[in-house]
C-alpha positions as a Python dict, from the first residue, in 0.01 Angstrom:
ca = {
    (1, 'M'): (0, 0, 0),
    (2, 'A'): (129, 319, -110),
    (3, 'A'): (187, 582, 161),
    (4, 'D'): (-67, 811, -15),
    (5, 'D'): (-329, 545, 28),
    (6, 'V'): (-275, 543, 412),
    (7, 'L'): (-159, 897, 481),
    (8, 'D'): (-341, 1217, 366),
    (9, 'P'): (-97, 1400, 116),
    (10, 'A'): (-232, 1726, 216),
    (11, 'V'): (-141, 1661, 586),
    (12, 'V'): (185, 1535, 490),
    (13, 'A'): (252, 1846, 281),
    (14, 'G'): (159, 2065, 577),
    (15, 'L'): (406, 1877, 798),
    (16, 'R'): (664, 1931, 543),
    (17, 'A'): (594, 2309, 514),
    (18, 'A'): (600, 2335, 907),
    (19, 'Q'): (928, 2163, 911),
    (20, 'E'): (1061, 2416, 677),
    (21, 'D'): (876, 2718, 846),
    (22, 'F'): (1039, 2633, 1167),
    (23, 'A'): (1363, 2556, 1023),
    (24, 'N'): (1352, 2217, 1226),
    (25, 'P'): (1483, 1925, 989),
    (26, 'T'): (1392, 1666, 1222),
    (27, 'L'): (1027, 1773, 1308),
    (28, 'I'): (877, 1485, 1110),
    (29, 'R'): (1113, 1243, 1223),
    (30, 'D'): (1067, 1332, 1575),
    (31, 'L'): (671, 1336, 1550),
    (32, 'V'): (668, 997, 1370),
    (33, 'G'): (924, 867, 1627),
    (34, 'L'): (688, 963, 1910),
    (35, 'F'): (406, 801, 1745),
    (36, 'L'): (595, 475, 1669),
    (37, 'T'): (706, 444, 2044),
    (38, 'R'): (383, 538, 2207),
    (39, 'T'): (112, 386, 2003),
    (40, 'P'): (183, 7, 2090),
    (41, 'G'): (164, 107, 2468),
    (42, 'K'): (-178, 307, 2410),
    (43, 'L'): (-312, 18, 2225),
    (44, 'D'): (-208, -207, 2511),
    (45, 'R'): (-385, 26, 2754),
    (46, 'A'): (-696, 35, 2544),
    (47, 'R'): (-699, -355, 2525),
    (48, 'L'): (-664, -390, 2908),
    (49, 'A'): (-931, -129, 2977),
    (50, 'L'): (-1159, -286, 2730),
    (51, 'A'): (-1118, -622, 2911),
    (52, 'A'): (-1162, -465, 3251),
    (53, 'G'): (-1489, -302, 3122),
    (54, 'D'): (-1343, 54, 3181),
    (55, 'A'): (-1514, 240, 2887),
    (56, 'A'): (-1390, 588, 3022),
    (57, 'A'): (-1024, 477, 2981),
    (58, 'V'): (-1087, 327, 2654),
    (59, 'R'): (-1254, 655, 2554),
    (60, 'E'): (-953, 856, 2678),
    (61, 'V'): (-693, 643, 2493),
    (62, 'A'): (-909, 648, 2178),
    (63, 'H'): (-927, 1037, 2189),
    (64, 'S'): (-548, 1050, 2217),
    (65, 'L'): (-481, 802, 1953),
    (66, 'R'): (-727, 982, 1716),
    (67, 'S'): (-559, 1322, 1780),
    (68, 'N'): (-217, 1159, 1707),
    (69, 'C'): (-344, 986, 1380),
    (70, 'G'): (-509, 1296, 1252),
    (71, 'M'): (-187, 1519, 1319),
    (72, 'L'): (25, 1280, 1100),
    (73, 'G'): (-240, 1233, 830),
    (74, 'A'): (-341, 869, 909),
    (75, 'V'): (-718, 970, 839),
    (76, 'G'): (-839, 597, 806),
    (77, 'M'): (-698, 513, 1144),
    (78, 'A'): (-805, 843, 1301),
    (79, 'A'): (-1159, 768, 1173),
    (80, 'A'): (-1142, 399, 1326),
    (81, 'C'): (-1019, 575, 1656),
    (82, 'G'): (-1310, 812, 1643),
    (83, 'R'): (-1549, 519, 1624),
    (84, 'L'): (-1364, 353, 1919),
    (85, 'E'): (-1414, 679, 2109),
    (86, 'D'): (-1772, 704, 2032),
    (87, 'A'): (-1857, 345, 2125),
    (88, 'A'): (-1678, 388, 2454),
    (89, 'A'): (-1843, 708, 2525),
    (90, 'R'): (-2177, 509, 2486),
    (91, 'A'): (-2024, 234, 2711),
    (92, 'D'): (-2102, -11, 2413),
    (93, 'L'): (-1791, -244, 2482),
    (94, 'Q'): (-1885, -479, 2184),
    (95, 'S'): (-1869, -212, 1949),
    (96, 'A'): (-1560, -67, 2115),
    (97, 'A'): (-1412, -423, 2077),
    (98, 'A'): (-1478, -422, 1696),
    (99, 'A'): (-1351, -67, 1657),
    (100, 'L'): (-1036, -142, 1862),
    (101, 'A'): (-981, -448, 1616),
    (102, 'D'): (-1012, -211, 1318),
    (103, 'V'): (-755, 35, 1468),
    (104, 'E'): (-497, -245, 1515),
    (105, 'S'): (-563, -396, 1163),
    (106, 'Q'): (-460, -45, 1034),
    (107, 'L'): (-159, -4, 1235),
    (108, 'P'): (85, -192, 1022),
    (109, 'A'): (11, 8, 705),
    (110, 'V'): (23, 325, 898),
    (111, 'L'): (360, 237, 1051),
    (112, 'S'): (518, 153, 718),
    (113, 'A'): (376, 469, 558),
    (114, 'L'): (509, 689, 848),
    (115, 'S'): (849, 521, 830),
    (116, 'A'): (864, 586, 468),
    (117, 'L'): (851, 980, 555),
}
């Protein structure tokens, strides 16, 4: 799958422009690095919270992940995180489990696309 199929090209272009505007040649690398290192732990927390029936904790993690995905242009994964957040807000743990599975299924392609930046 091509990076353009996973990441919104307009968001990536905005990140590149910000990198130039701020004269920070490592901005994208730093943001991607944070995402790569923090996302697996967040997904672990979401899984544990879901297993414990803690909808509020699932919602909190989903909100954070949605923001991170959106900032980096991973719009499909951000949308899945939004569905996870909405399900958790309704305390619909069955729908939250399905949404979390969707988030996790998208992660490899997102990580690959981000690594290619």
